[in-house]
Short mmCIF file of N, CA and C in Angstrom, two decimals:
data_model
loop_
_atom_site.label_atom_id
_atom_site.label_comp_id
_atom_site.label_asym_id
_atom_site.label_seq_id
_atom_site.Cartn_x
_atom_site.Cartn_y
_atom_site.Cartn_z
N THR A 1 82.56 52.62 -28.55
CA THR A 1 82.36 52.35 -29.95
C THR A 1 82.98 51.00 -30.28
N VAL A 2 82.23 50.21 -31.06
CA VAL A 2 82.72 48.90 -31.49
C VAL A 2 82.94 48.97 -32.99
N SER A 3 84.12 48.63 -33.43
CA SER A 3 84.43 48.70 -34.86
C SER A 3 83.73 47.58 -35.62
N ALA A 4 83.37 47.86 -36.86
CA ALA A 4 82.75 46.87 -37.71
C ALA A 4 83.70 45.68 -37.86
N GLY A 5 83.15 44.50 -37.83
CA GLY A 5 83.98 43.32 -37.96
C GLY A 5 84.63 42.86 -36.67
N ASN A 6 84.29 43.50 -35.53
CA ASN A 6 84.84 43.08 -34.25
C ASN A 6 84.47 41.62 -34.02
N ALA A 7 85.41 40.80 -33.65
CA ALA A 7 85.19 39.36 -33.49
C ALA A 7 84.45 39.00 -32.21
N HIS A 8 84.31 39.94 -31.27
CA HIS A 8 83.73 39.61 -29.96
C HIS A 8 82.44 40.33 -29.63
N PHE A 9 82.23 41.52 -30.18
CA PHE A 9 81.09 42.34 -29.79
C PHE A 9 80.39 42.95 -31.01
N GLY A 10 79.14 43.32 -30.80
CA GLY A 10 78.38 44.03 -31.82
C GLY A 10 77.39 44.96 -31.15
N VAL A 11 77.06 46.08 -31.78
CA VAL A 11 76.10 47.03 -31.23
C VAL A 11 74.91 47.11 -32.18
N ARG A 12 73.71 46.99 -31.60
CA ARG A 12 72.46 47.16 -32.35
C ARG A 12 71.54 48.02 -31.51
N GLY A 13 71.08 49.12 -32.08
CA GLY A 13 70.12 49.97 -31.39
C GLY A 13 70.59 50.49 -30.05
N GLY A 14 71.86 50.78 -29.92
CA GLY A 14 72.39 51.32 -28.67
C GLY A 14 72.62 50.28 -27.59
N VAL A 15 72.63 49.01 -27.98
CA VAL A 15 72.83 47.93 -27.02
C VAL A 15 74.03 47.09 -27.48
N LEU A 16 74.93 46.79 -26.53
CA LEU A 16 76.11 45.99 -26.81
C LEU A 16 75.78 44.51 -26.58
N TYR A 17 76.05 43.69 -27.60
CA TYR A 17 75.81 42.24 -27.54
C TYR A 17 77.12 41.51 -27.78
N GLY A 18 77.18 40.25 -27.33
CA GLY A 18 78.26 39.39 -27.76
C GLY A 18 78.11 39.20 -29.27
N ASN A 19 79.17 38.90 -29.96
CA ASN A 19 79.14 38.87 -31.42
C ASN A 19 78.09 37.94 -32.00
N ASP A 20 77.77 36.84 -31.29
CA ASP A 20 76.76 35.92 -31.82
C ASP A 20 75.33 36.38 -31.49
N GLY A 21 75.19 37.47 -30.74
CA GLY A 21 73.88 38.05 -30.44
C GLY A 21 73.10 37.36 -29.35
N THR A 22 73.68 36.34 -28.70
CA THR A 22 72.93 35.64 -27.66
C THR A 22 73.11 36.22 -26.27
N THR A 23 74.10 37.06 -26.08
CA THR A 23 74.34 37.70 -24.78
C THR A 23 74.17 39.20 -24.90
N LEU A 24 73.23 39.75 -24.13
CA LEU A 24 73.04 41.20 -24.04
C LEU A 24 73.98 41.67 -22.94
N ILE A 25 74.95 42.49 -23.31
CA ILE A 25 76.01 42.85 -22.37
C ILE A 25 75.73 44.17 -21.65
N ARG A 26 75.40 45.22 -22.38
CA ARG A 26 75.24 46.54 -21.74
C ARG A 26 74.56 47.51 -22.69
N VAL A 27 73.65 48.34 -22.14
CA VAL A 27 73.12 49.44 -22.94
C VAL A 27 74.18 50.53 -22.99
N GLN A 28 74.22 51.24 -24.09
CA GLN A 28 75.22 52.28 -24.30
C GLN A 28 74.76 53.60 -23.69
N PRO A 29 75.68 54.50 -23.33
CA PRO A 29 75.30 55.82 -22.83
C PRO A 29 74.37 56.50 -23.84
N GLY A 30 73.34 57.14 -23.34
CA GLY A 30 72.38 57.82 -24.21
C GLY A 30 71.24 56.92 -24.68
N PHE A 31 71.21 55.66 -24.24
CA PHE A 31 70.12 54.75 -24.60
C PHE A 31 68.81 55.41 -24.17
N ASP A 32 67.86 55.53 -25.11
CA ASP A 32 66.63 56.28 -24.77
C ASP A 32 65.34 55.56 -25.13
N GLU A 33 65.40 54.25 -25.30
CA GLU A 33 64.19 53.50 -25.64
C GLU A 33 63.39 53.23 -24.37
N SER A 34 62.12 53.65 -24.34
CA SER A 34 61.33 53.51 -23.13
C SER A 34 60.62 52.15 -23.04
N ASP A 35 60.24 51.56 -24.16
CA ASP A 35 59.57 50.27 -24.18
C ASP A 35 60.51 49.30 -24.88
N PHE A 36 61.29 48.56 -24.10
CA PHE A 36 62.33 47.72 -24.68
C PHE A 36 61.93 46.26 -24.69
N ARG A 37 62.04 45.65 -25.87
CA ARG A 37 61.82 44.22 -26.03
C ARG A 37 63.18 43.60 -26.33
N ILE A 38 63.65 42.77 -25.41
CA ILE A 38 64.90 42.06 -25.65
C ILE A 38 64.67 41.21 -26.90
N PRO A 39 65.60 41.25 -27.87
CA PRO A 39 65.39 40.51 -29.11
C PRO A 39 65.31 38.99 -28.89
N ASP A 40 64.44 38.34 -29.67
CA ASP A 40 64.39 36.88 -29.66
C ASP A 40 65.78 36.36 -30.00
N GLY A 41 66.16 35.28 -29.37
CA GLY A 41 67.48 34.69 -29.62
C GLY A 41 68.48 35.03 -28.54
N VAL A 42 68.25 36.12 -27.80
CA VAL A 42 69.12 36.44 -26.66
C VAL A 42 68.83 35.40 -25.58
N THR A 43 69.89 34.77 -25.06
CA THR A 43 69.72 33.76 -24.01
C THR A 43 70.18 34.25 -22.64
N ASP A 44 71.06 35.25 -22.63
CA ASP A 44 71.62 35.72 -21.36
C ASP A 44 71.64 37.24 -21.32
N VAL A 45 71.23 37.79 -20.17
CA VAL A 45 71.34 39.23 -19.90
C VAL A 45 72.42 39.37 -18.84
N SER A 46 73.48 40.07 -19.16
CA SER A 46 74.65 40.17 -18.28
C SER A 46 74.34 40.96 -17.01
N PRO A 47 75.12 40.72 -15.95
CA PRO A 47 74.98 41.52 -14.74
C PRO A 47 75.13 43.02 -15.05
N ALA A 48 74.29 43.83 -14.45
CA ALA A 48 74.31 45.29 -14.57
C ALA A 48 74.13 45.79 -16.01
N ALA A 49 73.54 44.98 -16.86
CA ALA A 49 73.39 45.33 -18.28
C ALA A 49 72.65 46.65 -18.50
N PHE A 50 71.66 46.94 -17.66
CA PHE A 50 70.87 48.17 -17.81
C PHE A 50 71.03 49.09 -16.61
N ALA A 51 72.03 48.88 -15.81
CA ALA A 51 72.22 49.66 -14.57
C ALA A 51 72.10 51.15 -14.83
N ASP A 52 71.29 51.81 -14.01
CA ASP A 52 71.11 53.27 -14.04
C ASP A 52 70.47 53.79 -15.33
N CYS A 53 69.77 52.94 -16.06
CA CYS A 53 69.11 53.37 -17.30
C CYS A 53 67.75 53.99 -16.95
N ALA A 54 67.68 55.31 -16.99
CA ALA A 54 66.45 56.01 -16.60
C ALA A 54 65.39 55.98 -17.69
N ALA A 55 65.77 55.74 -18.94
CA ALA A 55 64.82 55.81 -20.05
C ALA A 55 63.82 54.66 -20.04
N ILE A 56 64.26 53.47 -19.66
CA ILE A 56 63.41 52.29 -19.79
C ILE A 56 62.25 52.31 -18.81
N ARG A 57 61.04 52.14 -19.34
CA ARG A 57 59.81 52.14 -18.54
C ARG A 57 59.14 50.78 -18.55
N SER A 58 59.25 50.06 -19.68
CA SER A 58 58.69 48.72 -19.74
C SER A 58 59.66 47.79 -20.45
N LEU A 59 59.61 46.53 -20.07
CA LEU A 59 60.56 45.54 -20.54
C LEU A 59 59.81 44.27 -20.88
N THR A 60 60.10 43.70 -22.06
CA THR A 60 59.57 42.38 -22.43
C THR A 60 60.75 41.44 -22.63
N ILE A 61 60.71 40.34 -21.90
CA ILE A 61 61.75 39.32 -21.95
C ILE A 61 61.22 38.17 -22.80
N PRO A 62 61.91 37.80 -23.91
CA PRO A 62 61.40 36.72 -24.75
C PRO A 62 61.64 35.35 -24.13
N SER A 63 60.99 34.34 -24.69
CA SER A 63 61.12 32.98 -24.16
C SER A 63 62.53 32.42 -24.32
N SER A 64 63.35 33.00 -25.18
CA SER A 64 64.72 32.50 -25.38
C SER A 64 65.64 32.81 -24.20
N VAL A 65 65.32 33.80 -23.37
CA VAL A 65 66.20 34.19 -22.26
C VAL A 65 66.17 33.13 -21.16
N ARG A 66 67.35 32.64 -20.80
CA ARG A 66 67.50 31.61 -19.76
C ARG A 66 68.07 32.16 -18.46
N THR A 67 68.89 33.23 -18.55
CA THR A 67 69.47 33.81 -17.33
C THR A 67 69.44 35.33 -17.40
N VAL A 68 69.19 35.93 -16.23
CA VAL A 68 69.25 37.38 -16.07
C VAL A 68 70.23 37.62 -14.93
N GLY A 69 71.33 38.29 -15.21
CA GLY A 69 72.40 38.47 -14.25
C GLY A 69 72.06 39.39 -13.09
N ALA A 70 72.84 39.28 -12.05
CA ALA A 70 72.69 40.12 -10.86
C ALA A 70 72.71 41.60 -11.24
N LEU A 71 71.85 42.37 -10.61
CA LEU A 71 71.79 43.83 -10.78
C LEU A 71 71.52 44.26 -12.22
N ALA A 72 70.97 43.36 -13.05
CA ALA A 72 70.78 43.66 -14.48
C ALA A 72 70.00 44.95 -14.71
N PHE A 73 69.02 45.24 -13.86
CA PHE A 73 68.19 46.44 -14.02
C PHE A 73 68.24 47.33 -12.77
N VAL A 74 69.36 47.29 -12.08
CA VAL A 74 69.51 48.05 -10.84
C VAL A 74 69.39 49.55 -11.12
N ARG A 75 68.65 50.22 -10.26
CA ARG A 75 68.43 51.67 -10.31
C ARG A 75 67.82 52.15 -11.64
N CYS A 76 67.04 51.30 -12.28
CA CYS A 76 66.24 51.73 -13.45
C CYS A 76 64.95 52.29 -12.85
N ARG A 77 65.04 53.49 -12.34
CA ARG A 77 63.98 54.06 -11.49
C ARG A 77 62.63 54.21 -12.17
N ASN A 78 62.59 54.26 -13.49
CA ASN A 78 61.31 54.41 -14.19
C ASN A 78 60.77 53.09 -14.73
N LEU A 79 61.49 51.99 -14.55
CA LEU A 79 61.04 50.69 -15.02
C LEU A 79 59.93 50.18 -14.11
N SER A 80 58.71 50.13 -14.64
CA SER A 80 57.59 49.70 -13.81
C SER A 80 56.85 48.49 -14.38
N VAL A 81 57.04 48.19 -15.66
CA VAL A 81 56.33 47.07 -16.29
C VAL A 81 57.35 46.05 -16.78
N VAL A 82 57.23 44.81 -16.29
CA VAL A 82 58.11 43.72 -16.71
C VAL A 82 57.23 42.56 -17.17
N ARG A 83 57.47 42.10 -18.41
CA ARG A 83 56.71 40.99 -18.97
C ARG A 83 57.69 39.91 -19.41
N CYS A 84 57.28 38.65 -19.25
CA CYS A 84 58.13 37.54 -19.68
C CYS A 84 57.30 36.60 -20.54
N ALA A 85 57.77 36.32 -21.76
CA ALA A 85 57.02 35.53 -22.72
C ALA A 85 57.32 34.03 -22.66
N GLY A 86 58.03 33.58 -21.64
CA GLY A 86 58.35 32.16 -21.53
C GLY A 86 58.46 31.73 -20.08
N ASP A 87 59.15 30.61 -19.87
CA ASP A 87 59.38 30.13 -18.51
C ASP A 87 60.26 31.12 -17.77
N ALA A 88 60.21 31.05 -16.44
CA ALA A 88 61.00 31.97 -15.61
C ALA A 88 62.49 31.73 -15.83
N PRO A 89 63.23 32.76 -16.25
CA PRO A 89 64.68 32.60 -16.39
C PRO A 89 65.33 32.51 -15.01
N GLU A 90 66.52 31.94 -14.96
CA GLU A 90 67.30 31.96 -13.73
C GLU A 90 67.68 33.42 -13.49
N ALA A 91 67.53 33.88 -12.25
CA ALA A 91 67.78 35.29 -11.95
C ALA A 91 68.86 35.45 -10.89
N GLY A 92 69.77 36.39 -11.11
CA GLY A 92 70.80 36.70 -10.14
C GLY A 92 70.24 37.52 -8.99
N GLU A 93 71.10 37.97 -8.13
CA GLU A 93 70.71 38.76 -6.96
C GLU A 93 70.33 40.19 -7.34
N ASN A 94 69.32 40.73 -6.69
CA ASN A 94 68.94 42.15 -6.79
C ASN A 94 68.77 42.64 -8.23
N VAL A 95 68.17 41.82 -9.07
CA VAL A 95 68.01 42.14 -10.49
C VAL A 95 67.30 43.48 -10.69
N PHE A 96 66.25 43.75 -9.93
CA PHE A 96 65.45 44.96 -10.11
C PHE A 96 65.57 45.94 -8.94
N SER A 97 66.60 45.82 -8.15
CA SER A 97 66.80 46.70 -7.00
C SER A 97 66.83 48.17 -7.45
N GLY A 98 66.03 48.99 -6.79
CA GLY A 98 65.99 50.41 -7.11
C GLY A 98 65.13 50.76 -8.31
N SER A 99 64.40 49.78 -8.84
CA SER A 99 63.47 50.08 -9.94
C SER A 99 62.07 50.24 -9.37
N ALA A 100 61.14 50.70 -10.19
CA ALA A 100 59.75 50.87 -9.76
C ALA A 100 58.94 49.59 -9.94
N ALA A 101 59.51 48.56 -10.56
CA ALA A 101 58.79 47.31 -10.84
C ALA A 101 58.45 46.59 -9.54
N ARG A 102 57.22 46.11 -9.45
CA ARG A 102 56.78 45.34 -8.28
C ARG A 102 56.27 43.96 -8.66
N SER A 103 55.96 43.77 -9.96
CA SER A 103 55.46 42.48 -10.42
C SER A 103 56.00 42.17 -11.81
N VAL A 104 55.94 40.89 -12.17
CA VAL A 104 56.32 40.44 -13.50
C VAL A 104 55.12 39.71 -14.09
N CYS A 105 54.75 40.05 -15.31
CA CYS A 105 53.63 39.41 -15.98
C CYS A 105 54.16 38.21 -16.76
N PHE A 106 53.54 37.04 -16.55
CA PHE A 106 54.01 35.84 -17.22
C PHE A 106 52.90 35.25 -18.09
N VAL A 107 53.30 34.41 -19.03
CA VAL A 107 52.39 33.78 -19.97
C VAL A 107 51.75 32.56 -19.33
N SER A 108 50.44 32.43 -19.51
CA SER A 108 49.70 31.27 -19.02
C SER A 108 50.36 30.00 -19.56
N GLY A 109 50.55 29.02 -18.70
CA GLY A 109 51.16 27.75 -19.11
C GLY A 109 52.67 27.71 -18.98
N SER A 110 53.31 28.84 -18.68
CA SER A 110 54.75 28.82 -18.49
C SER A 110 55.07 28.31 -17.08
N SER A 111 56.34 27.98 -16.84
CA SER A 111 56.69 27.37 -15.56
C SER A 111 57.84 28.10 -14.87
N GLY A 112 58.06 27.74 -13.61
CA GLY A 112 59.19 28.27 -12.85
C GLY A 112 58.87 29.51 -12.04
N TRP A 113 57.59 29.93 -12.04
CA TRP A 113 57.21 31.13 -11.32
C TRP A 113 56.76 30.73 -9.93
N GLY A 114 57.57 31.01 -8.93
CA GLY A 114 57.18 30.73 -7.56
C GLY A 114 56.40 31.93 -7.00
N ALA A 115 56.41 32.06 -5.69
CA ALA A 115 55.73 33.19 -5.06
C ALA A 115 56.41 34.51 -5.41
N ARG A 116 57.72 34.46 -5.68
CA ARG A 116 58.49 35.63 -6.08
C ARG A 116 59.47 35.20 -7.17
N TRP A 117 59.77 36.10 -8.08
CA TRP A 117 60.83 35.89 -9.07
C TRP A 117 61.65 37.16 -9.12
N ALA A 118 62.94 37.05 -8.85
CA ALA A 118 63.85 38.20 -8.86
C ALA A 118 63.31 39.35 -8.01
N GLY A 119 62.61 38.99 -6.94
CA GLY A 119 62.06 40.00 -6.03
C GLY A 119 60.71 40.55 -6.47
N LEU A 120 60.17 40.08 -7.59
CA LEU A 120 58.89 40.58 -8.11
C LEU A 120 57.78 39.54 -7.92
N GLU A 121 56.55 40.03 -7.82
CA GLU A 121 55.40 39.14 -7.69
C GLU A 121 54.90 38.73 -9.07
N PRO A 122 54.91 37.43 -9.38
CA PRO A 122 54.40 36.97 -10.67
C PRO A 122 52.88 37.12 -10.78
N THR A 123 52.41 37.66 -11.89
CA THR A 123 50.98 37.78 -12.17
C THR A 123 50.74 37.40 -13.62
N ALA A 124 49.53 36.92 -13.92
CA ALA A 124 49.20 36.54 -15.30
C ALA A 124 49.24 37.76 -16.20
N TRP A 125 49.84 37.62 -17.36
CA TRP A 125 49.95 38.69 -18.35
C TRP A 125 48.60 38.84 -19.03
N GLN A 126 47.89 39.90 -18.71
CA GLN A 126 46.58 40.19 -19.27
C GLN A 126 46.71 41.32 -20.28
N ILE A 127 46.06 41.16 -21.41
CA ILE A 127 46.03 42.24 -22.39
C ILE A 127 44.60 42.49 -22.82
N ALA A 128 44.33 43.70 -23.24
CA ALA A 128 43.01 44.04 -23.79
C ALA A 128 43.08 43.83 -25.29
N VAL A 129 42.22 42.95 -25.79
CA VAL A 129 42.17 42.67 -27.22
C VAL A 129 40.89 43.28 -27.78
N ARG A 130 41.04 44.06 -28.84
CA ARG A 130 39.90 44.70 -29.48
C ARG A 130 39.69 44.05 -30.84
N LEU A 131 38.50 43.52 -31.05
CA LEU A 131 38.13 42.92 -32.33
C LEU A 131 37.44 43.99 -33.16
N ASP A 132 37.98 44.30 -34.34
CA ASP A 132 37.46 45.35 -35.21
C ASP A 132 36.52 44.75 -36.24
N GLY A 133 35.24 45.08 -36.15
CA GLY A 133 34.23 44.54 -37.06
C GLY A 133 34.18 45.24 -38.40
N CYS A 134 35.12 46.11 -38.70
CA CYS A 134 35.20 46.82 -40.00
C CYS A 134 33.85 47.40 -40.41
N GLY A 135 33.25 48.16 -39.52
CA GLY A 135 31.99 48.81 -39.83
C GLY A 135 30.77 48.05 -39.35
N GLY A 136 30.95 46.80 -38.97
CA GLY A 136 29.84 46.01 -38.43
C GLY A 136 29.76 46.18 -36.93
N SER A 137 28.59 45.94 -36.36
CA SER A 137 28.46 46.02 -34.91
C SER A 137 28.89 44.69 -34.29
N VAL A 138 29.68 44.79 -33.22
CA VAL A 138 30.23 43.59 -32.58
C VAL A 138 29.96 43.68 -31.09
N ALA A 139 29.17 42.74 -30.57
CA ALA A 139 28.96 42.66 -29.12
C ALA A 139 30.20 42.02 -28.51
N GLY A 140 30.72 42.59 -27.45
CA GLY A 140 31.90 42.03 -26.79
C GLY A 140 33.15 42.16 -27.63
N SER A 141 33.32 43.31 -28.28
CA SER A 141 34.46 43.48 -29.18
C SER A 141 35.77 43.72 -28.46
N THR A 142 35.75 44.07 -27.18
CA THR A 142 36.97 44.25 -26.40
C THR A 142 36.88 43.34 -25.18
N ARG A 143 37.95 42.61 -24.96
CA ARG A 143 37.96 41.73 -23.79
C ARG A 143 39.38 41.62 -23.23
N SER A 144 39.45 41.29 -21.97
CA SER A 144 40.74 41.08 -21.32
C SER A 144 41.07 39.61 -21.44
N CYS A 145 42.27 39.32 -21.93
CA CYS A 145 42.69 37.93 -22.16
C CYS A 145 44.06 37.70 -21.53
N ALA A 146 44.26 36.50 -21.03
CA ALA A 146 45.57 36.12 -20.52
C ALA A 146 46.43 35.63 -21.67
N VAL A 147 47.62 36.19 -21.82
CA VAL A 147 48.54 35.75 -22.86
C VAL A 147 48.87 34.28 -22.62
N GLY A 148 48.78 33.48 -23.67
CA GLY A 148 49.05 32.05 -23.58
C GLY A 148 47.81 31.21 -23.34
N SER A 149 46.65 31.86 -23.21
CA SER A 149 45.41 31.12 -23.00
C SER A 149 44.54 31.24 -24.25
N CYS A 150 43.49 30.42 -24.30
CA CYS A 150 42.52 30.51 -25.40
C CYS A 150 41.63 31.73 -25.18
N TRP A 151 40.84 32.06 -26.16
CA TRP A 151 39.95 33.21 -26.07
C TRP A 151 38.97 33.08 -24.91
N GLY A 152 38.65 31.86 -24.50
CA GLY A 152 37.80 31.67 -23.33
C GLY A 152 36.33 31.48 -23.66
N GLU A 153 35.93 31.89 -24.82
CA GLU A 153 34.55 31.72 -25.28
C GLU A 153 34.54 31.91 -26.78
N ALA A 154 33.42 31.59 -27.39
CA ALA A 154 33.32 31.74 -28.84
C ALA A 154 33.55 33.20 -29.24
N LEU A 155 34.31 33.38 -30.31
CA LEU A 155 34.52 34.73 -30.82
C LEU A 155 33.21 35.27 -31.36
N PRO A 156 32.92 36.55 -31.15
CA PRO A 156 31.66 37.12 -31.62
C PRO A 156 31.61 37.23 -33.14
N VAL A 157 30.41 37.33 -33.67
CA VAL A 157 30.20 37.50 -35.10
C VAL A 157 29.62 38.90 -35.32
N PRO A 158 30.32 39.75 -36.08
CA PRO A 158 29.80 41.10 -36.33
C PRO A 158 28.59 41.06 -37.27
N VAL A 159 27.75 42.07 -37.13
CA VAL A 159 26.58 42.19 -37.99
C VAL A 159 26.73 43.46 -38.82
N ARG A 160 26.62 43.31 -40.15
CA ARG A 160 26.69 44.45 -41.05
C ARG A 160 25.89 44.11 -42.30
N GLY A 161 24.89 44.92 -42.56
CA GLY A 161 24.01 44.69 -43.70
C GLY A 161 24.76 44.60 -45.02
N GLY A 162 24.41 43.58 -45.85
CA GLY A 162 25.02 43.43 -47.16
C GLY A 162 26.37 42.76 -47.16
N PHE A 163 26.84 42.28 -46.00
CA PHE A 163 28.15 41.64 -45.92
C PHE A 163 28.00 40.27 -45.26
N GLU A 164 28.84 39.34 -45.71
CA GLU A 164 28.91 38.02 -45.09
C GLU A 164 30.21 37.94 -44.31
N PHE A 165 30.13 37.58 -43.05
CA PHE A 165 31.31 37.51 -42.20
C PHE A 165 32.15 36.30 -42.58
N ASP A 166 33.46 36.55 -42.80
CA ASP A 166 34.38 35.50 -43.25
C ASP A 166 35.38 35.10 -42.17
N GLY A 167 35.19 35.53 -40.94
CA GLY A 167 36.08 35.15 -39.85
C GLY A 167 36.97 36.30 -39.40
N TRP A 168 37.64 36.08 -38.29
CA TRP A 168 38.56 37.07 -37.72
C TRP A 168 39.96 36.80 -38.22
N TRP A 169 40.70 37.88 -38.47
CA TRP A 169 42.06 37.79 -38.99
C TRP A 169 42.96 38.70 -38.16
N THR A 170 44.26 38.43 -38.18
CA THR A 170 45.20 39.22 -37.38
C THR A 170 45.56 40.55 -38.03
N ALA A 171 45.15 40.78 -39.26
CA ALA A 171 45.41 42.04 -39.95
C ALA A 171 44.22 42.37 -40.85
N ALA A 172 44.01 43.66 -41.11
CA ALA A 172 42.88 44.10 -41.93
C ALA A 172 42.94 43.51 -43.33
N ASN A 173 44.12 43.39 -43.89
CA ASN A 173 44.31 42.80 -45.22
C ASN A 173 45.25 41.62 -45.11
N GLY A 174 44.68 40.44 -44.92
CA GLY A 174 45.51 39.24 -44.80
C GLY A 174 45.76 38.87 -43.36
N GLY A 175 46.97 38.47 -43.07
CA GLY A 175 47.29 38.00 -41.73
C GLY A 175 46.86 36.56 -41.57
N ALA A 176 46.86 36.09 -40.35
CA ALA A 176 46.46 34.72 -40.05
C ALA A 176 45.02 34.70 -39.54
N ARG A 177 44.30 33.67 -39.87
CA ARG A 177 42.92 33.55 -39.41
C ARG A 177 42.91 33.14 -37.94
N LEU A 178 42.00 33.71 -37.16
CA LEU A 178 41.85 33.39 -35.74
C LEU A 178 40.66 32.47 -35.52
N PHE A 179 40.85 31.50 -34.62
CA PHE A 179 39.78 30.57 -34.25
C PHE A 179 39.61 30.60 -32.74
N ASP A 180 38.45 30.14 -32.25
CA ASP A 180 38.16 30.16 -30.81
C ASP A 180 39.25 29.49 -29.98
N GLU A 181 39.85 28.42 -30.49
CA GLU A 181 40.83 27.65 -29.73
C GLU A 181 42.26 28.19 -29.83
N ASP A 182 42.48 29.22 -30.65
CA ASP A 182 43.81 29.81 -30.77
C ASP A 182 44.23 30.48 -29.47
N LEU A 183 45.53 30.47 -29.22
CA LEU A 183 46.07 31.10 -28.02
C LEU A 183 46.30 32.59 -28.26
N VAL A 184 46.05 33.38 -27.26
CA VAL A 184 46.32 34.82 -27.31
C VAL A 184 47.84 34.96 -27.20
N SER A 185 48.45 35.72 -28.12
CA SER A 185 49.90 35.85 -28.13
C SER A 185 50.37 37.19 -27.60
N ALA A 186 51.61 37.23 -27.15
CA ALA A 186 52.21 38.46 -26.63
C ALA A 186 52.27 39.53 -27.70
N GLU A 187 52.36 39.14 -28.98
CA GLU A 187 52.44 40.10 -30.07
C GLU A 187 51.16 40.94 -30.19
N MET A 188 50.06 40.47 -29.59
CA MET A 188 48.79 41.20 -29.64
C MET A 188 48.78 42.36 -28.65
N ASP A 189 49.77 42.42 -27.77
CA ASP A 189 49.82 43.45 -26.73
C ASP A 189 50.49 44.71 -27.29
N GLY A 190 49.67 45.75 -27.47
CA GLY A 190 50.17 47.06 -27.87
C GLY A 190 50.76 47.05 -29.22
#
């Protein structure tokens, strides 16, 4: 337990951080989040930070992370999906030893991914994007896209009698308008 106002540490969502929030130190006993996204702004993941955490099944590392300590995810036996939204962080020894992870998905255009990273095989982060025509028929409404790349072809135009198509948006009511040249973002995944 960390007392409120502690000058060195803070706990958020069952995870112990350095007080400034840039260092993820350790998950707390009873941590039960299966799909964990390291918060933006974290720059360092401490050695053994998630050691023996059986709950975690998928992990997303934001572009802010620069280092992942040795044994950070050791014996996370159910961790099978690892995604990284930026350049390859510096990785310590045996980061994923004893986990089920075999590959790391990276964003198109990022750098530092050699033949192996932290013992994992780097592969392009592909997501299935579904375009919802809101009642209109849409040819090619679902496609596989690499995160960090453009759509790859012109976005389809839905057909619906009595309606004029006004473009694709990131939300049913509002959001940002999408164009053919826009990059597919990690936020579109799940």
